[in-house]
Amino acid sequence: MGHQARERVRQEILAEVGPAVDTLVEAVRRDVPAYRALDGSRLPEVRAIATWVLTRSLELWVGGGDFTPAELARFRAIGAARAADGRPLPAVLRAYRVAATALLDHLSAHTADLLEVQDVLALTRLWLSGLDALSESLYAGYSAAAERLSGDRNRALRDLLDDLLAGRHSSAGAVADRTARLGVRLPDPYCLLVAEPDPGRPAAPEATAAATAAALAAALADGLAEPESGTLLMTTRGPRAVLLLPARTADALPAALAAHHWRGCAITGEPAEQIPTAHRLAADALDTAPAHAYGTDALLRDADAYVLALLGARPTAAPDRVAQAVLGPLLRPDRRHLAEALDAYLDTGSATAAADVLHLHPQTLRYRLRRIRELTGRDPRRPWQRLTLDIARNLTARRPV
C-alpha cells in the first residue's frame, strides 16, 4: 500500500474519529485499573489526549518522521500532570501500550480490505519507536513533577491546616473538595494539639524554636499517625507546633511531649466545623494556665481549656461546656452518689468531714473519691484540679447537697 492508500485510511478514520477514540479509551479503562477508577470529570481530558495521539500517529504513519521536540515536551507536560493527579506512573505508561494495541486491532477490523502486511508492520514499527520516545518524556515529566510535588505537598498540607485554623473555608463542601484534591482525609474525630517548649528550660531564638516545633510535629506524626483514622496535619505558629491528629492518639501525647521537654494543650471535644475555636481554646490555655495546672504530664485538656477561657472571660468561654468537660460521667443519674461525695468533700475540705456530712464511713468516702478520679481524670486533692471541679459543680443545674 502506498502513500495515497494510507492517506485514504487516515481520512476515513478521522472522518469518524469518535468511535475510534471510544475504542481506545474503552480499552484503556478496561485493562488499566487506575483509569477504570477515574470519575466522569477526568474522561474529557483522556479523550482529548487520545484524539491527539491518534491523529498524530496516523500523520506519522502516512508521512513518516518522528514526534517533534515540541510534541515530546507535550508528553513531558502530560507526565507532570499525571504526577499531580497522583496517577501511578506504571499505569500511565501501560495506558499508552494498551491504546497502541487497541489502535492496531481497530485498523485491522475496519480497514482489513485496504491494509497490507507492510502497512501494519509500518504502524507497528512507528508505535514501537514512538512509545520508546514518549515513554521517556512521560517518565521525565512525571519524575520531575513528583520530586517537586513532594515538597509542594508538604506545603500544601500545612496551608490546609493553616486555613482550617483560620476558618477560611466557606463550607464543608469546600473542605471536602480540597482534601480530595490533596488525597487526604481529615481525622474524624480529631484531636487538636498546640504545643510549646517548656518555659522552665533555656529559651531559644524564635527561628530555632520554630525549627524545633517542626521537628516535634514531625516526630509526633511519625509516632502517632494512624492512616485509617485520617491524615495527620501539622503546622507551626512561631515557637509553637499545631497538630490535627486522630482523637484516639490523644493518650500518647503526654509521653511524646515529655520526650521533647515540651508542654501542650489538646482539644478533642469540639466538632469538626469548630477547629478555629479549638485552636483558640488551646492557644489561650497555654497563654494563661498557671504552672501547677500542668501536673506531671505537661498536658492540658478540654476541661482545663474551658475553665481557663471562663476565668479569663475569653470569647471562647462556654459555661455549658465546662460542667460536661470537667464532670462528664458524674452527671449521670446513677452516679449521683459520687457527685454528692464530691460536693461534700469540696465543701468540707477533708474526707473525714465529708463522710460525717453524708453519714458514711470515711473509707467509703475515700473509695468514692477514688472513683471520681478514675472517671474524670481529676484529683480533688490537687489545687488546680480541685478548682476546676469546684467551678464545674457550681455551673451544673443540680442542687448542692
XYZ file of C-alpha atoms in Angstrom:
401
model
C 0.000 0.000 0.000
C 1.405 3.400 -0.954
C 1.202 6.864 0.461
C -2.153 7.627 -1.143
C -3.787 4.480 0.187
C -2.556 5.126 3.748
C -3.845 8.677 3.447
C -7.250 7.291 2.478
C -7.315 5.097 5.604
C -6.260 8.071 7.725
C -9.030 10.233 6.313
C -11.649 7.507 6.801
C -10.710 7.047 10.445
C -10.517 10.764 11.199
C -13.813 11.411 9.430
C -15.426 9.418 12.226
C -12.779 9.808 14.873
C -15.264 9.492 17.750
C -15.749 5.697 17.509
C -12.000 5.153 17.149
C -11.261 7.265 20.215
C -14.040 5.480 22.107
C -12.358 2.180 21.271
C -9.000 3.353 22.619
C -10.457 4.865 25.795
C -12.648 1.837 26.497
C -9.661 -0.485 26.097
C -7.563 1.608 28.479
C -10.328 1.769 31.092
C -10.952 -1.959 30.786
C -7.330 -3.040 31.100
C -5.818 -0.369 33.389
C -7.492 -0.216 36.837
C -6.201 3.291 37.594
C -8.120 4.593 34.576
C -11.177 2.497 35.295
C -11.487 4.294 38.632
C -11.484 7.790 37.072
C -14.630 9.811 37.597
C -16.507 11.379 34.705
C -14.838 14.770 35.078
C -11.463 13.305 34.049
C -12.643 11.480 30.919
C -12.769 14.512 28.575
C -9.040 15.034 29.153
C -8.330 11.352 28.478
C -10.356 11.552 25.255
C -8.597 14.744 24.174
C -5.163 13.177 24.637
C -6.274 10.002 22.854
C -7.595 12.064 19.929
C -4.343 13.989 19.616
C -2.125 10.900 19.849
C -4.309 9.008 17.357
C -4.327 11.901 14.880
C -0.585 12.483 15.129
C 0.249 8.782 14.906
C -1.730 8.431 11.687
C 0.020 11.503 10.261
C 3.430 9.974 11.016
C 2.296 6.642 9.583
C 1.353 8.326 6.342
C 4.108 10.903 6.034
C 6.935 9.335 8.029
C 9.056 11.004 10.674
C 9.071 11.051 14.450
C 7.486 13.016 17.245
C 8.902 16.550 17.244
C 10.681 18.106 20.247
C 7.570 20.215 20.876
C 5.423 17.088 20.912
C 7.793 15.314 23.272
C 7.625 18.389 25.511
C 3.851 17.988 25.475
C 4.265 14.395 26.637
C 6.522 15.635 29.445
C 3.767 18.039 30.452
C 1.260 15.187 30.398
C 3.565 13.154 32.641
C 3.812 16.082 35.058
C 0.029 16.415 35.119
C -0.360 12.725 35.941
C 2.075 13.107 38.835
C -0.050 15.971 40.133
C -3.151 13.775 39.796
C -1.460 11.051 41.801
C -1.952 8.537 38.984
C 0.740 5.803 39.170
C 3.438 6.097 36.511
C 3.293 2.370 35.563
C -0.436 2.767 34.908
C 0.178 5.812 32.711
C 2.808 4.017 30.615
C 0.635 0.924 30.348
C -2.290 3.023 29.121
C -0.297 4.053 26.027
C 0.698 0.456 25.301
C -2.906 -0.686 25.620
C -4.033 2.149 23.342
C -1.438 1.169 20.720
C -2.700 -2.412 20.652
C -6.305 -1.216 20.507
C -5.486 1.033 17.535
C -3.940 -1.853 15.606
C -6.983 -4.011 16.350
C -9.303 -1.207 15.258
C -7.466 -0.741 11.969
C -7.494 -4.475 11.310
C -11.218 -4.708 11.984
C -12.327 -1.662 9.975
C -9.848 -1.438 7.091
C -8.874 -5.067 6.566
C -9.599 -4.878 2.815
C -7.250 -1.898 2.416
C -4.310 -2.879 4.601
C -1.349 -4.944 3.560
C 1.132 -6.639 5.844
C 3.793 -3.996 5.286
C 1.353 -1.275 6.307
C 0.572 -2.966 9.610
C 4.281 -3.542 10.166
C 4.994 0.122 9.449
C 2.434 1.235 12.015
C 3.806 -1.300 14.498
C 7.361 -0.006 13.999
C 6.082 3.542 14.401
C 4.425 2.670 17.697
C 7.452 0.788 18.985
C 9.795 3.696 18.320
C 7.181 6.266 19.306
C 6.357 4.509 22.565
C 10.018 4.470 23.473
C 10.350 8.217 22.909
C 7.085 9.232 24.523
C 7.687 6.912 27.486
C 10.997 8.657 28.159
C 9.239 12.021 28.013
C 6.377 10.886 30.221
C 8.849 9.450 32.716
C 10.971 12.607 32.760
C 7.966 14.881 33.258
C 6.413 12.626 35.869
C 9.625 12.195 37.876
C 10.464 15.902 37.891
C 6.943 16.840 38.938
C 6.797 14.142 41.609
C 10.062 15.393 43.121
C 8.779 18.959 43.091
C 5.378 17.993 44.436
C 6.867 16.066 47.359
C 7.980 19.420 48.719
C 4.921 21.259 47.427
C 2.638 18.668 49.001
C 4.099 19.276 52.445
C 3.499 22.985 51.976
C 0.004 22.325 50.669
C -0.846 20.253 53.743
C 0.495 22.969 56.042
C -1.534 25.540 54.123
C -4.625 23.369 54.524
C -4.242 23.256 58.298
C -3.452 26.981 58.418
C -6.697 27.683 56.576
C -8.654 25.310 58.813
C -7.290 27.075 61.897
C -8.220 30.465 60.449
C -11.681 29.324 59.308
C -11.055 30.384 55.710
C -13.276 27.733 54.092
C -16.763 28.811 53.095
C -18.409 25.420 53.545
C -17.891 21.771 54.383
C -18.088 21.092 50.648
C -15.125 23.375 50.009
C -13.100 21.474 52.610
C -14.126 18.145 51.066
C -13.102 19.291 47.579
C -9.729 20.498 48.809
C -8.919 17.361 50.786
C -9.983 15.221 47.824
C -7.572 17.077 45.543
C -4.770 16.530 48.052
C -5.698 12.887 48.564
C -6.080 13.233 52.341
C -8.836 12.610 54.859
C -9.255 14.805 57.907
C -9.174 12.951 61.246
C -12.698 12.350 62.497
C -12.984 12.518 65.432
C -9.949 14.709 65.814
C -7.595 15.994 68.485
C -6.062 19.441 68.077
C -2.740 19.800 69.878
C -0.942 23.104 70.435
C 2.493 22.525 71.990
C 5.409 24.722 73.018
C 8.832 24.361 74.659
C 8.841 24.021 78.425
C 9.444 27.606 79.657
C 11.495 26.203 82.524
C 14.260 25.295 80.081
C 16.668 27.803 78.483
C 14.942 29.978 75.904
C 15.887 29.554 72.260
C 15.721 32.145 69.457
C 12.373 32.103 67.688
C 13.855 30.697 64.491
C 15.420 27.834 66.435
C 12.246 27.277 68.408
C 10.209 27.210 65.193
C 12.554 24.602 63.722
C 12.261 22.565 66.906
C 8.486 22.902 66.740
C 8.526 21.492 63.223
C 10.777 18.643 64.366
C 8.448 17.843 67.243
C 5.471 17.899 64.921
C 7.239 15.522 62.549
C 8.204 13.211 65.419
C 4.648 13.137 66.706
C 3.399 12.496 63.196
C 5.751 9.532 62.838
C 4.832 8.115 66.211
C 1.117 8.781 66.265
C -0.203 8.799 62.717
C -2.877 6.214 62.007
C -3.863 6.422 58.319
C -7.150 4.595 58.819
C -8.230 7.335 61.218
C -7.346 10.212 58.906
C -4.294 12.148 57.812
C -2.241 13.889 60.496
C -1.692 17.562 59.624
C 0.940 19.833 61.154
C 1.995 23.464 61.050
C 3.762 25.957 63.300
C 2.859 29.247 64.939
C 6.129 30.909 65.938
C 7.683 28.650 68.582
C 4.528 26.537 68.854
C 3.593 23.403 66.972
C -0.011 22.763 65.951
C -1.154 19.254 65.041
C -4.510 17.953 63.898
C -4.455 14.222 64.624
C -6.818 11.300 65.232
C -8.549 11.581 68.602
C -7.549 8.046 69.561
C -3.898 9.118 69.709
C -4.509 11.680 72.482
C -3.493 9.273 75.249
C 0.003 9.004 73.768
C 0.626 12.757 73.795
C 1.979 13.157 77.364
C 4.847 10.757 76.738
C 5.654 12.349 73.373
C 5.700 15.835 74.882
C 7.844 14.720 77.811
C 10.369 13.159 75.450
C 10.897 16.551 73.791
C 10.632 18.606 77.014
C 7.556 20.371 75.701
C 4.109 21.053 77.094
C 0.797 21.438 75.329
C -2.973 21.600 75.280
C -5.084 19.009 73.458
C -8.709 19.690 72.485
C -10.911 16.756 71.496
C -14.423 17.929 72.340
C -15.097 20.456 69.572
C -16.995 19.462 66.390
C -15.214 19.430 63.032
C -16.609 22.801 61.964
C -15.179 24.380 65.135
C -11.482 23.747 64.519
C -10.749 27.508 64.768
C -12.449 27.549 68.184
C -10.438 24.524 69.297
C -7.234 26.273 68.272
C -8.111 29.456 70.145
C -9.044 27.449 73.229
C -5.731 25.593 73.222
C -3.604 28.650 72.462
C -5.353 30.745 75.123
C -4.928 27.938 77.645
C -1.179 27.862 77.065
C -1.095 31.643 77.434
C -2.958 31.749 80.757
C -2.513 28.444 82.609
C -0.611 28.617 85.909
C 2.395 26.337 86.153
C 0.720 23.987 88.625
C -2.141 23.344 86.167
C 0.087 21.024 84.130
C 0.673 18.480 86.846
C 3.024 15.665 85.963
C 2.161 15.042 82.314
C 2.669 18.567 80.866
C -0.632 18.376 79.005
C -3.773 20.456 79.430
C -7.038 19.049 78.155
C -10.512 20.263 77.162
C -11.642 20.721 80.769
C -8.633 22.880 81.629
C -9.067 24.977 78.491
C -12.782 25.593 79.107
C -12.165 26.641 82.717
C -9.294 28.939 81.719
C -11.425 30.543 78.995
C -14.167 31.119 81.572
C -11.792 32.603 84.140
C -10.221 34.862 81.535
C -13.572 35.950 80.055
C -12.333 34.811 76.658
C -14.637 34.829 73.596
C -14.328 31.039 73.572
C -15.763 30.752 77.103
C -18.685 28.307 77.173
C -20.064 27.736 80.702
C -22.339 24.965 79.483
C -19.307 23.059 78.212
C -17.344 23.360 81.460
C -19.546 21.056 83.521
C -19.663 18.405 80.810
C -15.919 18.545 80.155
C -14.889 18.503 83.826
C -17.525 16.321 85.462
C -18.589 14.238 82.487
C -19.528 10.798 83.829
C -20.560 12.201 87.231
C -23.571 13.875 85.624
C -25.280 10.537 85.035
C -28.251 9.942 87.371
C -26.878 6.583 88.511
C -23.702 8.321 89.746
C -25.399 10.973 91.823
C -23.863 9.457 94.935
C -20.412 10.260 93.541
C -21.451 13.840 92.774
C -22.738 14.157 96.340
C -19.432 12.844 97.688
C -17.576 15.415 95.594
C -19.828 18.223 96.844
C -19.282 17.230 100.458
C -15.524 16.917 100.031
C -15.201 20.292 98.318
C -17.424 21.940 100.929
C -15.633 20.499 103.947
C -12.075 20.096 102.706
C -11.427 16.591 104.061
C -12.617 13.041 103.534
C -13.402 12.568 107.233
C -15.557 15.689 107.453
C -17.294 14.838 104.182
C -18.048 11.334 105.469
C -19.623 12.830 108.586
C -21.857 15.088 106.477
C -23.048 12.154 104.378
C -23.232 9.727 107.335
C -20.743 7.419 105.653
C -17.696 5.549 106.855
C -14.555 7.551 105.896
C -13.260 4.591 103.920
C -16.455 4.567 101.849
C -15.998 8.255 101.126
C -12.377 7.682 100.103
C -13.480 4.898 97.771
C -15.945 7.292 96.129
C -13.242 9.915 95.731
C -11.047 7.309 94.059
C -13.883 6.502 91.642
C -14.236 10.211 90.906
C -10.546 10.369 89.992
C -10.878 7.319 87.762
C -13.956 8.621 85.934
C -12.977 12.267 85.496
C -9.195 12.107 85.490
C -9.305 14.864 88.140
C -7.973 14.598 91.671
C -9.762 16.974 94.110
C -6.686 16.879 96.375
C -4.641 18.794 93.779
C -5.193 22.586 93.868
C -5.770 23.214 90.144
C -7.950 20.193 89.600
C -9.877 20.988 92.772
C -10.572 24.459 91.367
C -11.832 23.075 88.052
C -14.108 20.614 89.858
C -15.437 23.333 92.141
C -16.220 25.662 89.239
C -17.857 22.895 87.228
C -20.113 21.654 90.018
C -21.336 25.212 90.631
C -22.252 25.546 86.964
C -24.478 22.469 86.935
C -28.214 22.689 87.333
C -28.338 20.157 90.175
C -28.662 21.419 93.769
C -25.633 21.013 96.043
C -26.217 18.750 98.996
